[in-house]
C-alpha positions in Angstrom: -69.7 6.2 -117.2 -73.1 6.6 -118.7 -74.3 2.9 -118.6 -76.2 1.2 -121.6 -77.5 -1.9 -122.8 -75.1 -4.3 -123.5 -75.4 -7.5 -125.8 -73.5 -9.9 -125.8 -72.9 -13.0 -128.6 -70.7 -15.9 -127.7 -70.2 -19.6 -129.2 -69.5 -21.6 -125.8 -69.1 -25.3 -125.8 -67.8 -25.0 -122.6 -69.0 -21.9 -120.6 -65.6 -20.3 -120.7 -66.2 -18.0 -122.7 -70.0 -17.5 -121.9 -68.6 -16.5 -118.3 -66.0 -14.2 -119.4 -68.6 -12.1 -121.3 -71.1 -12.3 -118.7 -68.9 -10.0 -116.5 -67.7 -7.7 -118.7 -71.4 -6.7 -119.9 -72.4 -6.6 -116.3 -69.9 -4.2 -116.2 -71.2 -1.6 -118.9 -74.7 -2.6 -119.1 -77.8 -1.6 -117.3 -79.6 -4.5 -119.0 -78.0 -7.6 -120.6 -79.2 -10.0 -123.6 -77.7 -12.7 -124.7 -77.2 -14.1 -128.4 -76.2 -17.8 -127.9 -74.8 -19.0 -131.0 -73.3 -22.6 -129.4 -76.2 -24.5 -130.5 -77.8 -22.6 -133.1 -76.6 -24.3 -136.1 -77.2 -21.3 -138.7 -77.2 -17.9 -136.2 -79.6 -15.3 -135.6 -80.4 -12.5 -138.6 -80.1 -9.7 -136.3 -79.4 -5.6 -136.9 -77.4 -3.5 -133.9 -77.9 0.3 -134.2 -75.1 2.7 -133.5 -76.1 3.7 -129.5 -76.0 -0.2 -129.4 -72.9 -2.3 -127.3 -72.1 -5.8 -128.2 -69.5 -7.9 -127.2 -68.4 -11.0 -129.0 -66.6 -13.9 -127.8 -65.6 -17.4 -129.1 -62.9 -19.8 -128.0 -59.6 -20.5 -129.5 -59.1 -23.7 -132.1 -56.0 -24.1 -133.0 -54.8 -20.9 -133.2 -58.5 -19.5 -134.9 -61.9 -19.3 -134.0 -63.9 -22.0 -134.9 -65.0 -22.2 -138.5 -68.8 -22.9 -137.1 -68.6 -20.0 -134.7 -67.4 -18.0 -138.1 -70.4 -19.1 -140.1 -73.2 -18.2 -137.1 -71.6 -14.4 -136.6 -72.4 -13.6 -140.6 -75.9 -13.1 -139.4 -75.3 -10.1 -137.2 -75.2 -6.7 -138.7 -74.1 -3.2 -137.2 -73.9 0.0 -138.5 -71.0 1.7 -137.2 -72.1 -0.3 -133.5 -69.1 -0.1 -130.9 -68.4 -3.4 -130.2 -65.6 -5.7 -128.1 -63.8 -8.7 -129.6 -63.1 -11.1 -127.1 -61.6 -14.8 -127.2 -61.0 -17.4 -124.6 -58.0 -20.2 -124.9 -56.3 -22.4 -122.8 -53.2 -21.5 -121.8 -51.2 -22.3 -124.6 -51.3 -18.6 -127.1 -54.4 -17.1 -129.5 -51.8 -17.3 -132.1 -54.2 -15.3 -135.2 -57.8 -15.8 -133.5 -58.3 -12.3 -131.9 -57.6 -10.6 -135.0 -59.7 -12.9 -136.8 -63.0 -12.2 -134.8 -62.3 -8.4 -134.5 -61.8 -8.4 -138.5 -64.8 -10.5 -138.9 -66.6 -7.9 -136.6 -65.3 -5.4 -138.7 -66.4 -6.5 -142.3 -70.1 -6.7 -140.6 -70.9 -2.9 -139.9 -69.0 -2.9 -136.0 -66.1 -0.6 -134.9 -63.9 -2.6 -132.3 -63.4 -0.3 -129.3 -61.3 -3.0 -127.7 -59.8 -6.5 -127.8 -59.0 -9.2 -125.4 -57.1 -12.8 -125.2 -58.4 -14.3 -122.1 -57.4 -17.8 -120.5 -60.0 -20.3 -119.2 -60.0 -24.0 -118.7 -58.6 -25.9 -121.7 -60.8 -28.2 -122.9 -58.2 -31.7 -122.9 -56.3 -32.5 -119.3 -56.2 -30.6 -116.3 -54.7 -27.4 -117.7 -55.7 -24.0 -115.5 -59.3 -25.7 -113.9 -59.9 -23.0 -112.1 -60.2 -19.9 -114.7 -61.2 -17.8 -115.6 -61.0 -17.2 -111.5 -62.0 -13.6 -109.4 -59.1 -11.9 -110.5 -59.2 -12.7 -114.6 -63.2 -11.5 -114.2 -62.2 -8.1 -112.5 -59.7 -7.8 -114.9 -62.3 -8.3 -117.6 -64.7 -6.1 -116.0 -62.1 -3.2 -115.7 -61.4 -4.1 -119.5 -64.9 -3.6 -120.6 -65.4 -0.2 -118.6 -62.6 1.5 -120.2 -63.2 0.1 -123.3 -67.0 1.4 -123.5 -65.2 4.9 -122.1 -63.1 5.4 -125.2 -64.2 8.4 -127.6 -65.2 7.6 -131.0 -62.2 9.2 -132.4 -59.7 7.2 -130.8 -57.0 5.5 -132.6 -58.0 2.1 -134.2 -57.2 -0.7 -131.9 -53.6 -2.5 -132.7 -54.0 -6.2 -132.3 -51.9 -8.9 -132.7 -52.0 -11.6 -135.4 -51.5 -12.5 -138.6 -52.9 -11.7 -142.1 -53.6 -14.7 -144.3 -54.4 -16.6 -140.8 -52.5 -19.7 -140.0 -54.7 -22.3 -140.4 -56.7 -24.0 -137.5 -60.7 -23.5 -136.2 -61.4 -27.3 -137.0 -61.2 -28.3 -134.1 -59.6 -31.8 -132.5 -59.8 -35.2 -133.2 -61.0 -36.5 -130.4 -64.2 -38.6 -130.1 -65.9 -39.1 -126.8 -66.9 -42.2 -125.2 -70.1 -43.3 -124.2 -70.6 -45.9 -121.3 -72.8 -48.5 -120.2 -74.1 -45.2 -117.1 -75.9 -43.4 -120.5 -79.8 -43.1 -120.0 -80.7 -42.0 -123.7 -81.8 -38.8 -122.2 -80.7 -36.9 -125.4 -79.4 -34.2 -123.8 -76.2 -34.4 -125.6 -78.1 -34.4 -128.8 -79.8 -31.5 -127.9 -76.5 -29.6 -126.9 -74.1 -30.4 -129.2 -72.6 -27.6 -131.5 -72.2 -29.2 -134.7 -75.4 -31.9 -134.0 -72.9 -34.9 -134.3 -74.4 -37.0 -131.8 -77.0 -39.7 -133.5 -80.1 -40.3 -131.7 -78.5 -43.3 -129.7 -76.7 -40.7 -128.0 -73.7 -43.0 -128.8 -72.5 -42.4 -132.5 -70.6 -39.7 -133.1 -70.0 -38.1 -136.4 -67.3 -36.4 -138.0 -68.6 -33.1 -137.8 -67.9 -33.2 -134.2 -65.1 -30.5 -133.1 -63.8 -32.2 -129.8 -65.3 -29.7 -127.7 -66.4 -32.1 -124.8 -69.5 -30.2 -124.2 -71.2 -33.4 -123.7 -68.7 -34.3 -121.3 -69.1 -31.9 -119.4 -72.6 -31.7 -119.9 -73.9 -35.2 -119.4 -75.9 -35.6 -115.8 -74.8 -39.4 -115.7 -71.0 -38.8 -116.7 -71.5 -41.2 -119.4 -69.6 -39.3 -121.7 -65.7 -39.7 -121.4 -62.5 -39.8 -122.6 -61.3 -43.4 -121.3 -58.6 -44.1 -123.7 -55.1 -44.9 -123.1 -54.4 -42.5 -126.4 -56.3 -39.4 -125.1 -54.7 -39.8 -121.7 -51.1 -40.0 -122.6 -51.8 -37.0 -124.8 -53.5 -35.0 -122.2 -51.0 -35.9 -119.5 -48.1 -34.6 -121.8 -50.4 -31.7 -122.2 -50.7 -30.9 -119.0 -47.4 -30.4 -118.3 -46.0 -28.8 -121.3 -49.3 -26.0 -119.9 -48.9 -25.8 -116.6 -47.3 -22.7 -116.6 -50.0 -20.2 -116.1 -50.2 -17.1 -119.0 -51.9 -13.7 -118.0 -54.9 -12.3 -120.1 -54.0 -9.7 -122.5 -56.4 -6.6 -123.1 -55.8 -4.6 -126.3 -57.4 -0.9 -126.3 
């Protein structure tokens, strides 16, 4: 395989899906750049060429990608530029989000050589910690190579899903916690998707999508979930999940 510059444009509270895409371009590219869209409130303006390769990638919100990750892709334009649509959930199903990112792709100029559902770490309870893990990233890498192989008259690629979507992309309800351990040193501000943190790096707006970036995030594990609500719920969670699903590659 003739290797080529790959791109690759991800919304990633998390890293999930950040990580995913990060092998798979490795895999096709002789050089990779990266379009981070997680805390860029209004997205890049930004025009691919036709001997260009970009891969995009968001997470799963119930059952759709989120609406903000929606919004930042309008900016990108391709003409006819080959392109992957990839999303990342958490062991529970994709339900109509792959099919809603590679249409989106479609509508702005890019012609999906290939699709894949992928599972990493769910953002609530302990659901699959450890993915994406060696195996889901070869699988991904393997994905990406024979994707980037496929002649330009290949059939379309069939992907599941559902046309009008089901609705979902919101994100949760959820709104973290922040302890007494918090050193105001904004990085949460800083790093949020939807800039819901105040200043205080306490109040939380409710434009926040329950992502737990800042959870994860936070050098002083300030941030938390502490509540007798959210851990009932991601206890039941955690065991109506804990059966683990495969990745699913569509070419």
């Amino acid at each position: 395989m003739k290797r080529k510059k790959a791109t690759i444009v991800y919304f990633s509270p998390t890293g999930n899906t950040r990580k995913t895409l990060e092998a798979m371009a490795e895999a096709v590219g002789e050089q990779t750049v990266c379009i981070d869209l997680t805390a860029d409130l209004k997205g890049p303006v930004c025009q691919f060429q036709k001997d260009d390769f970009v891969i995009f990638g968001a997470p799963v919100y119930g059952g759709r990608i989120p609406a903000a990750a929606r919004e930042r892709f309008l900016g990108l334009k391709g003409d006819r530029t080959p392109c992957l649509a990839v999303v990342t959930y958490g062991n529970r199903d994709f339900d109509d989000a792959l099919l809603e990112l590679a249409d989106l792709a479609a509508s702005q100029g890019f012609v999906v050589k290939g699709a894949a559902a992928v599972v990493g770490r769910h953002t609530y309870g302990e659901i699959q910690t450890d993915r994406p893990d060696a195996n889901d990233l070869a699988q991904d890498r393997d994905f990406a190579v024979k994707a980037a192989e496929k002649p330009e008259a290949a059939p379309a690629v069939e992907i599941p899903g559902n046309r009008p979507y089901k609705d979902g992309g919101s994100g949760g309800s959820f709104r973290p916690l922040t302890s007494d351990a918090c050193v105001k040193c904004g990085l949460c501000v800083k790093q949020c998707p939807m800039q819901a943190i105040g200043d205080d790096c306490t109040t939380i707006s409710d434009a926040c999508i329950s992502c737990f970036r800042c959870i994860r995030q936070c050098p002083k594990q300030a941030k938390n979930m502490e509540t007798q609500e959210y851990q009932a719920f991601a206890r039941m969670f955690t065991e109506k999940l804990k059966n683990r699903r495969e990745n699913q590659y569509f070419l």
